[in-house]
PDB file of C-alpha atoms in Angstrom:
ATOM      1  CA  MET A 659     159.460  44.846 135.725  1.00 74.00           C
ATOM      2  CA  LYS A 660     162.132  42.918 137.631  1.00 87.00           C
ATOM      3  CA  LYS A 661     162.243  43.218 141.428  1.00 90.00           C
ATOM      4  CA  LYS A 662     165.157  45.220 142.811  1.00 95.00           C
ATOM      5  CA  SER A 663     164.737  44.271 146.456  1.00 96.00           C
ATOM      6  CA  MET A 664     163.396  41.500 148.663  1.00 96.00           C
ATOM      7  CA  SER A 665     162.256  41.418 152.251  1.00 95.00           C
ATOM      8  CA  VAL A 666     164.529  40.009 154.941  1.00 95.00           C
ATOM      9  CA  ARG A 667     161.941  37.248 155.331  1.00 95.00           C
ATOM     10  CA  GLU A 668     162.310  36.340 151.619  1.00 96.00           C
ATOM     11  CA  MET A 669     166.105  36.315 151.976  1.00 96.00           C
ATOM     12  CA  ARG A 670     165.796  34.131 155.082  1.00 95.00           C
ATOM     13  CA  ARG A 671     163.587  31.608 153.239  1.00 96.00           C
ATOM     14  CA  LEU A 672     165.882  31.640 150.202  1.00 96.00           C
ATOM     15  CA  LEU A 673     168.840  30.652 152.391  1.00 96.00           C
ATOM     16  CA  GLY A 674     166.895  28.444 154.803  1.00 95.00           C
ATOM     17  CA  LEU A 675     167.940  30.508 157.828  1.00 95.00           C
ATOM     18  CA  GLY A 676     166.356  31.421 161.121  1.00 95.00           C
ATOM     19  CA  LYS A 677     165.301  34.959 161.970  1.00 94.00           C
ATOM     20  CA  THR A 678     168.312  35.704 164.162  1.00 95.00           C
ATOM     21  CA  GLU A 679     170.883  34.539 161.615  1.00 95.00           C
ATOM     22  CA  SER A 680     169.229  36.444 158.765  1.00 94.00           C
ATOM     23  CA  TYR A 681     169.304  39.700 160.733  1.00 93.00           C
ATOM     24  CA  TRP A 682     172.899  38.966 161.759  1.00 96.00           C
ATOM     25  CA  LEU A 683     173.847  38.928 158.046  1.00 96.00           C
ATOM     26  CA  VAL A 684     172.048  42.264 157.602  1.00 95.00           C
ATOM     27  CA  LYS A 685     173.802  43.737 160.656  1.00 95.00           C
ATOM     28  CA  LYS A 686     177.198  42.669 159.254  1.00 95.00           C
ATOM     29  CA  ASN A 687     176.443  44.872 156.184  1.00 95.00           C
ATOM     30  CA  TYR A 688     177.010  42.019 153.764  1.00 95.00           C
ATOM     31  CA  PHE A 689     174.483  43.553 151.387  1.00 94.00           C
ATOM     32  CA  ASP A 690     172.762  46.886 150.831  1.00 96.00           C
ATOM     33  CA  THR A 691     169.438  47.446 152.546  1.00 96.00           C
ATOM     34  CA  VAL A 692     166.764  50.124 152.347  1.00 95.00           C
ATOM     35  CA  ILE A 693     163.751  50.940 154.484  1.00 95.00           C
ATOM     36  CA  ILE A 694     160.506  51.116 152.506  1.00 93.00           C
ATOM     37  CA  GLY A 695     157.244  51.711 154.328  1.00 92.00           C
ATOM     38  CA  GLY A 696     158.969  51.061 157.656  1.00 94.00           C
ATOM     39  CA  LYS A 697     160.179  47.621 156.521  1.00 94.00           C
ATOM     40  CA  MET A 698     163.762  46.650 155.767  1.00 95.00           C
ATOM     41  CA  ARG A 699     164.463  45.318 152.295  1.00 96.00           C
ATOM     42  CA  VAL A 700     167.605  43.699 150.892  1.00 96.00           C
ATOM     43  CA  MET A 701     168.784  44.931 147.501  1.00 97.00           C
ATOM     44  CA  ILE A 702     168.869  41.881 145.219  1.00 96.00           C
ATOM     45  CA  GLU A 703     171.937  42.962 143.208  1.00 96.00           C
ATOM     46  CA  SER A 704     174.055  43.357 146.352  1.00 97.00           C
ATOM     47  CA  PHE A 705     172.694  40.061 147.729  1.00 97.00           C
ATOM     48  CA  GLU A 706     173.654  38.185 144.541  1.00 95.00           C
ATOM     49  CA  ASN A 707     177.115  39.795 144.557  1.00 95.00           C
ATOM     50  CA  TRP A 708     177.627  38.735 148.181  1.00 96.00           C
ATOM     51  CA  TYR A 709     176.336  35.226 147.392  1.00 96.00           C
ATOM     52  CA  ALA A 710     178.778  34.809 144.484  1.00 94.00           C
ATOM     53  CA  ASN A 711     181.708  35.771 146.729  1.00 94.00           C
ATOM     54  CA  GLN A 712     181.042  33.511 149.717  1.00 94.00           C
ATOM     55  CA  LEU A 713     180.912  29.745 150.170  1.00 91.00           C
ATOM     56  CA  HIS A 714     179.185  29.182 153.514  1.00 91.00           C
ATOM     57  CA  TYR A 715     175.535  29.946 152.877  1.00 94.00           C
ATOM     58  CA  LYS A 716     173.610  27.983 150.247  1.00 94.00           C
ATOM     59  CA  LYS A 717     170.277  28.764 148.632  1.00 95.00           C
ATOM     60  CA  ILE A 718     167.558  26.188 149.221  1.00 93.00           C
ATOM     61  CA  ILE A 719     166.938  26.063 145.463  1.00 90.00           C
ATOM     62  CA  GLY A 720     169.190  27.511 142.780  1.00 85.00           C
ATOM     63  CA  GLU A 721     172.813  27.947 141.950  1.00 88.00           C
ATOM     64  CA  ALA A 722     175.633  26.968 144.257  1.00 89.00           C
ATOM     65  CA  PRO A 723     177.374  29.741 146.195  1.00 90.00           C
ATOM     66  CA  GLY A 724     180.772  31.207 145.425  1.00 91.00           C
ATOM     67  CA  LYS A 725     180.689  31.197 141.625  1.00 92.00           C
ATOM     68  CA  ASN A 726     183.339  33.948 141.623  1.00 91.00           C
ATOM     69  CA  TRP A 727     185.688  31.620 143.536  1.00 92.00           C
ATOM     70  CA  THR A 728     184.829  28.190 142.177  1.00 90.00           C
ATOM     71  CA  SER A 729     185.878  29.158 138.659  1.00 89.00           C
ATOM     72  CA  ILE A 730     189.430  30.141 139.692  1.00 94.00           C
ATOM     73  CA  THR A 731     190.061  28.007 142.784  1.00 95.00           C
ATOM     74  CA  MET A 732     189.679  24.437 144.016  1.00 95.00           C
ATOM     75  CA  SER A 733     188.704  23.230 147.456  1.00 94.00           C
ATOM     76  CA  ILE A 734     190.987  21.114 149.615  1.00 94.00           C
ATOM     77  CA  GLN A 735     188.664  18.140 148.949  1.00 93.00           C
ATOM     78  CA  GLU A 736     188.789  18.624 145.184  1.00 93.00           C
ATOM     79  CA  THR A 737     192.581  18.950 145.150  1.00 94.00           C
ATOM     80  CA  ALA A 738     193.149  15.909 147.371  1.00 94.00           C
ATOM     81  CA  ARG A 739     190.778  13.830 145.247  1.00 92.00           C
ATOM     82  CA  LEU A 740     192.492  15.057 142.061  1.00 93.00           C
ATOM     83  CA  LEU A 741     195.852  13.838 143.366  1.00 94.00           C
ATOM     84  CA  GLY A 742     194.443  10.697 145.000  1.00 93.00           C
ATOM     85  CA  ILE A 743     195.785  11.642 148.432  1.00 93.00           C
ATOM     86  CA  ALA A 744     194.240  12.210 151.857  1.00 95.00           C
ATOM     87  CA  GLU A 745     193.325  15.751 152.848  1.00 94.00           C
ATOM     88  CA  GLY A 746     195.822  15.528 155.726  1.00 95.00           C
ATOM     89  CA  THR A 747     198.604  14.740 153.248  1.00 94.00           C
ATOM     90  CA  LEU A 748     197.586  17.767 151.197  1.00 95.00           C
ATOM     91  CA  TYR A 749     197.682  19.982 154.302  1.00 95.00           C
ATOM     92  CA  ASP A 750     201.207  18.689 155.012  1.00 94.00           C
ATOM     93  CA  LEU A 751     202.189  19.538 151.437  1.00 94.00           C
ATOM     94  CA  MET A 752     200.621  22.996 151.757  1.00 94.00           C
ATOM     95  CA  LYS A 753     202.910  23.801 154.725  1.00 94.00           C
ATOM     96  CA  LYS A 754     205.717  24.054 152.125  1.00 93.00           C
ATOM     97  CA  LYS A 755     203.603  26.651 150.238  1.00 93.00           C
ATOM     98  CA  PRO A 756     204.038  25.127 146.777  1.00 93.00           C
ATOM     99  CA  PHE A 757     200.999  26.984 145.391  1.00 93.00           C
ATOM    100  CA  LYS A 758     198.891  30.020 146.212  1.00 96.00           C
ATOM    101  CA  THR A 759     195.911  29.676 148.498  1.00 95.00           C
ATOM    102  CA  VAL A 760     193.198  32.049 149.667  1.00 95.00           C
ATOM    103  CA  LYS A 761     190.822  32.024 152.626  1.00 92.00           C
ATOM    104  CA  VAL A 762     187.206  32.501 151.545  1.00 90.00           C
ATOM    105  CA  GLY A 763     185.294  32.870 154.783  1.00 86.00           C
ATOM    106  CA  MET A 764     186.336  29.836 156.790  1.00 88.00           C
ATOM    107  CA  TYR A 765     187.414  27.777 153.767  1.00 91.00           C
ATOM    108  CA  THR A 766     190.891  27.513 152.264  1.00 94.00           C
ATOM    109  CA  ARG A 767     190.889  27.431 148.463  1.00 96.00           C
ATOM    110  CA  ILE A 768     193.776  26.697 146.070  1.00 96.00           C
ATOM    111  CA  TYR A 769     194.224  28.828 142.964  1.00 96.00           C
ATOM    112  CA  ILE A 770     193.922  26.528 139.937  1.00 95.00           C
ATOM    113  CA  ASP A 771     196.579  28.303 137.849  1.00 95.00           C
ATOM    114  CA  SER A 772     199.083  28.229 140.711  1.00 95.00           C
ATOM    115  CA  PHE A 773     198.332  24.546 141.352  1.00 95.00           C
ATOM    116  CA  GLU A 774     198.810  23.706 137.666  1.00 94.00           C
ATOM    117  CA  ASP A 775     202.148  25.582 137.593  1.00 95.00           C
ATOM    118  CA  TRP A 776     203.323  23.639 140.647  1.00 95.00           C
ATOM    119  CA  TYR A 777     201.999  20.346 139.271  1.00 94.00           C
ATOM    120  CA  ASN A 778     203.862  20.781 135.977  1.00 93.00           C
ATOM    121  CA  SER A 779     207.106  21.604 137.825  1.00 94.00           C
ATOM    122  CA  GLN A 780     207.165  18.460 140.006  1.00 92.00           C
ATOM    123  CA  SER A 781     207.241  14.724 139.344  1.00 90.00           C
ATOM    124  CA  HIS A 782     206.230  13.129 142.654  1.00 91.00           C
ATOM    125  CA  TYR A 783     202.457  13.571 142.518  1.00 91.00           C
ATOM    126  CA  LYS A 784     200.267  12.358 139.668  1.00 91.00           C
ATOM    127  CA  LYS A 785     196.661  13.227 138.929  1.00 90.00           C
ATOM    128  CA  VAL A 786     194.468  10.178 139.347  1.00 88.00           C
ATOM    129  CA  ILE A 787     191.384  11.777 137.810  1.00 73.00           C
ATOM    130  CA  LYS A 788     190.685  14.785 135.620  1.00 67.00           C
ATOM    131  CA  ASN A 789     189.576  18.158 137.061  1.00 62.00           C
ATOM    132  CA  GLU A 790     186.089  17.728 135.536  1.00 65.00           C
ATOM    133  CA  GLU A 791     185.697  14.297 137.146  1.00 64.00           C
ATOM    134  CA  VAL A 792     186.600  15.757 140.553  1.00 61.00           C
ATOM    135  CA  ALA A 793     183.822  18.333 140.252  1.00 60.00           C
ATOM    136  CA  ALA A 794     181.327  15.664 139.187  1.00 62.00           C
ATOM    137  CA  CYS A 795     182.298  13.363 142.081  1.00 58.00           C
ATOM    138  CA  LEU A 796     181.952  16.155 144.629  1.00 55.00           C
ATOM    139  CA  LYS A 797     178.554  17.136 143.234  1.00 56.00           C
ATOM    140  CA  ILE A 798     177.323  13.536 143.560  1.00 53.00           C
ATOM    141  CA  ALA A 799     178.753  13.261 147.091  1.00 51.00           C
ATOM    142  CA  SER A 800     176.992  16.461 148.175  1.00 51.00           C
ATOM    143  CA  LEU A 801     173.637  15.070 146.975  1.00 50.00           C
ATOM    144  CA  ASN A 802     173.949  11.981 149.213  1.00 46.00           C
TER     145      ASN A 802
END
């Protein structure tokens, strides 16, 4: 039978956090908790849902965070690398609001479909590498 909950200690180890920060996440009601035998437990389904919708916390081992966002958005780094421009130049471009963005926690993300619509409607910027190559480069950079 598959586990439905984990202890706060297990969640803390999974994310590589200290005791205070793990209980801060619980206090913020980011996931459902229950008390069993006088001990607080985190419901795994709600934890995984929270994990898929945030980008800040990363599991020590396992999938990258934010899978619900990374499939429909790009980071500032990814977009700048895709266009072969500095991040500062991209921020200057974003002041004109050429494409839709979203704040995910403390990170700004660019909607891929909105970016592609903008890209196809302009002629100044050219992609220097393909979207897939950007993702691969960022993955390699994060390992170093």
